[in-house]
Every structure is written in C-alpha cells, then in structure tokens.
CSV table of C-alpha atoms in Angstrom, one decimal:
chain,number,residue,atom,x,y,z
A,1363,MET,CA,-3.2,-14.4,-10.4
A,1364,SER,CA,-1.7,-14.8,-13.8
A,1365,ALA,CA,-3.0,-13.1,-17.0
A,1366,ARG,CA,-4.1,-16.6,-18.3
A,1367,ASP,CA,-6.1,-17.2,-15.1
A,1368,ILE,CA,-7.8,-13.8,-15.4
A,1369,CYS,CA,-8.7,-14.5,-19.0
A,1370,THR,CA,-10.1,-17.9,-18.1
A,1371,HIS,CA,-12.1,-16.5,-15.3
A,1372,TRP,CA,-13.9,-13.9,-17.5
A,1373,ARG,CA,-14.4,-16.3,-20.4
A,1374,GLU,CA,-16.3,-18.7,-18.0
A,1375,HIS,CA,-18.1,-16.0,-16.0
A,1376,PRO,CA,-21.9,-16.7,-15.9
A,1377,LEU,CA,-23.0,-13.0,-15.6
A,1378,LEU,CA,-20.7,-11.1,-18.0
A,1379,LYS,CA,-19.9,-12.2,-21.5
A,1380,TRP,CA,-16.3,-12.2,-22.8
A,1381,ASN,CA,-15.3,-8.9,-24.3
A,1382,ASP,CA,-18.2,-7.0,-22.5
A,1383,SER,CA,-17.0,-3.6,-21.4
A,1384,TRP,CA,-16.8,-3.1,-17.7
A,1385,PRO,CA,-18.1,-1.1,-16.0
A,1386,PRO,CA,-21.0,-0.8,-18.5
A,1387,ASN,CA,-21.3,2.5,-20.2
A,1388,GLU,CA,-24.9,3.8,-19.7
A,1389,HIS,CA,-24.8,5.8,-23.0
A,1390,SER,CA,-23.7,2.9,-25.2
A,1391,ASP,CA,-24.8,-0.3,-23.5
A,1392,CYS,CA,-28.4,-0.7,-24.7
A,1393,ARG,CA,-28.6,-4.4,-24.4
A,1394,ARG,CA,-29.9,-4.3,-20.9
A,1395,ARG,CA,-31.6,-1.9,-18.5
A,1396,ALA,CA,-29.5,-0.2,-15.8
A,1397,SER,CA,-31.2,-2.4,-13.2
A,1398,GLU,CA,-29.9,-5.5,-15.0
A,1399,TRP,CA,-26.2,-4.4,-15.0
A,1400,PRO,CA,-24.1,-6.9,-13.1
A,1401,LYS,CA,-23.2,-4.4,-10.4
A,1402,SER,CA,-21.8,-7.0,-8.0
A,1403,LEU,CA,-19.0,-7.9,-10.4
A,1404,PRO,CA,-15.5,-6.6,-9.5
A,1405,TRP,CA,-13.6,-4.2,-11.8
A,1406,VAL,CA,-10.4,-5.9,-12.8
A,1407,ALA,CA,-7.7,-3.9,-14.4
A,1408,ALA,CA,-3.9,-4.1,-14.8
A,1409,MET,CA,-2.0,-2.0,-12.3
A,1410,ARG,CA,-0.9,1.3,-13.8
A,1411,ASP,CA,2.7,1.1,-14.9
A,1412,GLY,CA,2.8,-2.4,-13.3
A,1413,GLU,CA,5.3,-3.7,-15.9
A,1414,LYS,CA,7.6,-0.8,-15.3
A,1415,HIS,CA,7.5,-1.1,-11.5
A,1416,THR,CA,8.0,-4.8,-11.6
A,1417,LYS,CA,11.0,-4.5,-13.9
A,1418,SER,CA,12.5,-1.8,-11.7
A,1419,ALA,CA,12.0,-4.0,-8.6
A,1420,MET,CA,13.6,-7.0,-10.2
A,1421,ILE,CA,16.6,-4.9,-11.3
A,1422,THR,CA,17.0,-3.5,-7.8
A,1423,VAL,CA,17.3,-7.0,-6.2
A,1424,GLY,CA,19.2,-8.5,-9.1
A,1425,LEU,CA,16.6,-10.8,-10.6
A,1426,ALA,CA,16.6,-11.7,-14.2
A,1427,GLU,CA,13.8,-10.2,-16.2
A,1428,ASP,CA,12.7,-13.6,-17.6
A,1429,THR,CA,12.2,-15.1,-14.1
A,1430,SER,CA,8.8,-16.8,-14.1
A,1431,HIS,CA,5.8,-15.9,-12.0
A,1432,THR,CA,6.1,-19.2,-10.2
A,1433,GLU,CA,9.7,-18.6,-9.3
A,1434,LEU,CA,9.0,-15.1,-8.1
A,1435,ASP,CA,6.1,-16.3,-5.9
A,1436,GLN,CA,8.3,-19.1,-4.5
A,1437,LEU,CA,11.0,-16.5,-3.6
A,1438,VAL,CA,8.5,-14.5,-1.7
A,1439,ARG,CA,6.9,-17.5,0.1
A,1440,ASP,CA,10.4,-18.8,1.0
A,1441,GLY,CA,11.0,-15.4,2.7
A,1442,ARG,CA,13.8,-14.5,0.4
A,1443,TRP,CA,12.3,-11.7,-1.7
A,1444,VAL,CA,11.0,-9.4,1.0
A,1445,CYS,CA,10.1,-5.8,1.9
A,1446,THR,CA,12.0,-5.0,5.1
A,1447,CYS,CA,9.8,-2.0,6.0
A,1448,GLY,CA,8.0,-4.4,8.4
A,1449,ASP,CA,4.5,-3.2,7.5
A,1450,PRO,CA,2.0,-5.1,9.7
A,1451,ARG,CA,-0.6,-4.9,7.0
A,1452,LEU,CA,1.4,-7.3,4.8
A,1453,PRO,CA,0.3,-10.9,5.0
A,1454,PRO,CA,2.6,-13.7,6.3
A,1455,VAL,CA,5.1,-14.7,3.7
A,1456,GLN,CA,3.5,-18.1,3.2
A,1457,ASP,CA,0.3,-16.3,2.1
A,1458,SER,CA,2.0,-13.6,0.0
A,1459,SER,CA,3.1,-13.4,-3.6
A,1460,TRP,CA,5.3,-11.2,-5.8
A,1461,GLY,CA,2.2,-9.3,-7.0
A,1462,ILE,CA,1.3,-8.4,-3.4
A,1463,LEU,CA,4.9,-7.3,-2.8
A,1464,ILE,CA,5.0,-5.1,-5.9
A,1465,SER,CA,1.5,-3.6,-5.2
A,1466,HIS,CA,2.6,-2.7,-1.7
A,1467,ASP,CA,5.8,-1.0,-2.9
A,1468,VAL,CA,3.9,0.9,-5.6
A,1469,ALA,CA,1.3,2.0,-3.0
A,1470,GLU,CA,4.0,3.3,-0.7
A,1471,GLN,CA,5.7,5.2,-3.4
A,1472,ALA,CA,2.4,6.7,-4.5
A,1473,TRP,CA,1.7,7.8,-0.9
A,1474,TYR,CA,5.0,9.6,-0.6
A,1475,THR,CA,4.6,11.3,-4.0
A,1476,GLN,CA,1.1,12.5,-3.0
A,1477,HIS,CA,2.3,13.7,0.3
A,1478,ARG,CA,5.1,15.7,-1.3
A,1479,TYR,CA,2.6,17.5,-3.5
A,1480,SER,CA,0.4,18.2,-0.5
A,1481,LEU,CA,3.1,20.0,1.5
A,1482,PRO,CA,2.7,23.7,2.2
A,1483,ILE,CA,5.0,25.9,0.2
A,1484,TYR,CA,7.5,26.5,3.0
A,1485,HIS,CA,8.1,22.7,3.2
A,1486,ARG,CA,8.9,22.3,-0.6
A,1487,GLY,CA,12.6,22.6,-0.3
A,1488,CYS,CA,13.3,19.6,2.0
A,1489,PRO,CA,10.2,17.4,2.5
A,1490,VAL,CA,12.5,14.4,3.2
A,1491,ASP,CA,13.5,16.0,6.5
A,1492,GLU,CA,10.0,15.3,7.9
A,1493,VAL,CA,8.7,12.4,5.8
A,1494,LEU,CA,10.9,9.5,5.0
A,1495,SER,CA,10.8,7.9,1.6
A,1496,ASN,CA,11.6,4.3,2.7
A,1497,HIS,CA,10.4,2.6,-0.4
A,1498,SER,CA,12.3,4.4,-3.2
A,1499,LEU,CA,13.9,1.8,-5.5
A,1500,ARG,CA,16.6,4.4,-6.2
A,1501,SER,CA,17.8,4.4,-2.6
A,1502,THR,CA,21.0,2.6,-1.7
A,1503,ASP,CA,19.0,1.0,1.1
A,1504,ALA,CA,15.8,0.1,-0.6
A,1505,CYS,CA,13.3,-1.9,1.4
A,1506,LEU,CA,12.9,-4.5,-1.3
A,1507,LYS,CA,15.7,-7.1,-0.8
A,1508,LEU,CA,16.6,-10.5,-2.2
A,1509,LEU,CA,18.1,-12.4,0.7
A,1510,ASP,CA,20.4,-15.4,0.7
A,1511,PRO,CA,18.8,-18.6,1.8
A,1512,ASP,CA,20.3,-18.4,5.3
A,1513,ASP,CA,19.8,-14.7,5.8
A,1514,GLU,CA,17.1,-13.2,8.1
A,1515,PRO,CA,15.4,-9.9,7.2
A,1516,LYS,CA,16.1,-6.9,9.5
A,1517,TYR,CA,12.9,-5.0,10.3
A,1518,PRO,CA,12.6,-1.6,12.0
A,1519,ASP,CA,11.8,-1.6,15.7
A,1520,TYR,CA,8.5,0.3,16.0
A,1521,LYS,CA,7.2,-1.5,19.1
A,1522,VAL,CA,6.1,0.8,21.9
A,1523,GLU,CA,5.6,0.1,25.6
A,1524,GLN,CA,2.5,-1.6,26.7
A,1525,SER,CA,1.3,1.5,28.6
A,1526,VAL,CA,1.4,3.4,25.3
A,1527,VAL,CA,-0.4,0.6,23.5
A,1528,ASP,CA,-3.2,0.7,26.1
A,1529,GLU,CA,-3.5,4.5,25.9
A,1530,VAL,CA,-3.6,4.7,22.1
A,1531,ALA,CA,-6.0,1.7,22.0
A,1532,ALA,CA,-8.4,3.4,24.4
A,1533,VAL,CA,-8.3,6.6,22.4
A,1534,ILE,CA,-9.1,5.1,19.0
A,1535,ALA,CA,-11.7,2.8,20.5
A,1536,GLY,CA,-13.6,5.8,21.8
A,1537,ARG,CA,-13.9,7.5,18.4
A,1538,ASP,CA,-16.0,6.7,15.4
A,1539,ASN,CA,-13.7,8.3,12.8
A,1540,PRO,CA,-10.4,6.6,11.8
A,1541,PRO,CA,-7.2,8.1,13.4
A,1542,ILE,CA,-4.9,10.5,11.6
A,1543,CYS,CA,-1.2,11.1,12.1
A,1544,LYS,CA,-0.8,14.5,13.6
A,1545,ILE,CA,2.6,15.1,11.9
A,1546,CYS,CA,1.1,14.3,8.4
A,1547,TYR,CA,-1.9,16.5,9.2
A,1548,ASN,CA,0.2,19.5,10.2
A,1549,MET,CA,2.3,19.1,7.1
A,1550,THR,CA,-0.6,18.9,4.7
A,1551,LYS,CA,-2.1,22.0,3.0
A,1552,ASP,CA,-5.6,22.9,4.3
A,1553,ASN,CA,-7.2,22.3,0.9
A,1554,SER,CA,-5.4,19.0,0.5
A,1555,ARG,CA,-6.6,17.4,3.7
A,1556,SER,CA,-8.9,14.5,3.0
A,1557,LYS,CA,-9.7,10.9,3.8
A,1558,SER,CA,-6.4,9.9,2.4
A,1559,LEU,CA,-4.9,10.9,5.8
A,1560,TYR,CA,-7.0,8.2,7.5
A,1561,LEU,CA,-5.1,5.3,9.1
A,1562,LEU,CA,-6.4,2.0,10.3
A,1563,LYS,CA,-7.6,1.7,13.9
A,1564,ASP,CA,-4.8,-0.6,14.8
A,1565,VAL,CA,-2.0,0.4,17.2
A,1566,ASN,CA,0.6,-1.6,15.3
A,1567,VAL,CA,-0.2,0.1,12.1
A,1568,LEU,CA,-0.1,3.5,13.8
A,1569,ALA,CA,3.2,2.8,15.5
A,1570,HIS,CA,4.7,1.5,12.3
A,1571,HIS,CA,3.6,4.6,10.3
A,1572,ILE,CA,5.0,7.1,12.9
A,1573,LYS,CA,8.3,5.3,13.1
A,1574,THR,CA,9.0,4.5,9.4
A,1575,LYS,CA,7.6,7.8,8.0
A,1576,HIS,CA,8.8,10.2,10.7
A,1577,ASP,CA,11.4,8.3,12.8
A,1578,VAL,CA,9.7,8.9,16.1
A,1579,GLN,CA,7.9,6.7,18.6
A,1580,LEU,CA,4.1,6.6,18.8
A,1581,THR,CA,2.4,8.4,21.6
A,1582,LYS,CA,-1.3,9.2,22.1
A,1583,ASP,CA,-0.5,12.9,21.4
A,1584,LEU,CA,0.5,12.1,17.9
A,1585,ILE,CA,-2.9,10.8,17.0
A,1586,ILE,CA,-5.8,13.2,16.1
A,1587,PHE,CA,-9.3,12.8,14.7
A,1588,GLN,CA,-11.0,14.9,12.0
A,1589,TYR,CA,-14.0,14.3,9.9
A,1590,PHE,CA,-13.7,14.6,6.1
A,1591,ARG,CA,-16.5,14.1,3.6
A,1592,TYR,CA,-14.0,13.2,0.8
C-alpha cells in the first residue's frame, strides 16, 4: 500500500478522525472514555529504517533509486525480483509485492542480529559457524536477486524424506506448544530463551529453518518443546 493510499484510508475512516493519535494516550485523550476508544483499529506505522533497507536492497540488485512502486511490484510479480532463500512462508509471487519482499528481508536480518546477541559468551567469536546469515545484503551471494527475464531462481533443497515428514508431523500434532529448533535453543543463553524461539507447526517451515540456518537436514530429534510465558 502506498503512502497516498494510507493517508486516504485514515482520512475517510469512520471511527478515527484524521490526525488523531494512535494508540490513544490515556493521560491526554480526554475526549472519550477508555471504553469508547476504537480498540479494534490497527496500529499503522512506517517500518523502522524502511527507507534505508529499501535503498540498500535496490543498490544490491542494481535498481535505480527512482524506480516507481508500480515498477517494483511488477518486478516481484513477474518473478524477477526475488528472495532465493525459498522461505515457504512467503506468498506466491503473483500475490507478493516489493513491500512484502523488503519486510521479509528485514525480519530475517533482525532475527540473525537478535540471535547473535543471545549467544553464550563462548560462542561470541564465531557465531556464523553455527547460524548462517543468509540474508545479509553485504554478502556476495545475497538472497535478494534481480533475475533476467528468462532466468529461473535457484532455491535451497530443504525437502526431507516422507518418512521424516510423517514423524515430525506426528510429533508436532501431539503437542500444544509451538516447536523449537533444538540447535537454536542450545545456542541461546538461559536468560534469553523466550517465545521468539517458537516456530510454526509446519514441517516445511521447520525443514527450511534447519537447512538454511544450520545447513543440516530436519529430523524429529532436532525439534523440542518448551513453555515460555514471554
């Protein structure tokens, strides 16, 4: 959604006046009682450092900075501007956009940064030996690529045998809590272990994580379950 579309949306919104602060501040918003606050409205904000990340991504793939949003979206939907990490959580290219692509890349970089700061002291020297940073725009083999019209993207092979799929599916189906990557869990300081370690209850997502973050194949022994309050 463009900035113009966002502005139009909020100008025409029936429940929240233009220029109202959101979320409402209980100490300063005296026009209405707390029970009358439009709690169902979403909080819309610009992505932190979004402009910087977008500029870096465009430079990485060789796109001009003045390329329009429409052109960027078309490149994504034509399957030319892609992330070759093969994340199964990404939508099909025809349903994607440049914003989705950038948000995905930023989230992956943030995950890696957070994981590095959560490593025990004895891992500080060489965290990349155990956790791969496959979304760094500084890498010579960055995941974000601008393909020629006739090129096909090359994705990592994280598929596992059907017997493993069945085993893992049975394990996660029998637990209420989301699964956790055992490698990530063991590499995280005790006081840094939290819900941020949770992964989706999806075998493809688990297999992709294990392969692209640790370069090993998924097995049921690499999935554990822990309850975290936060």
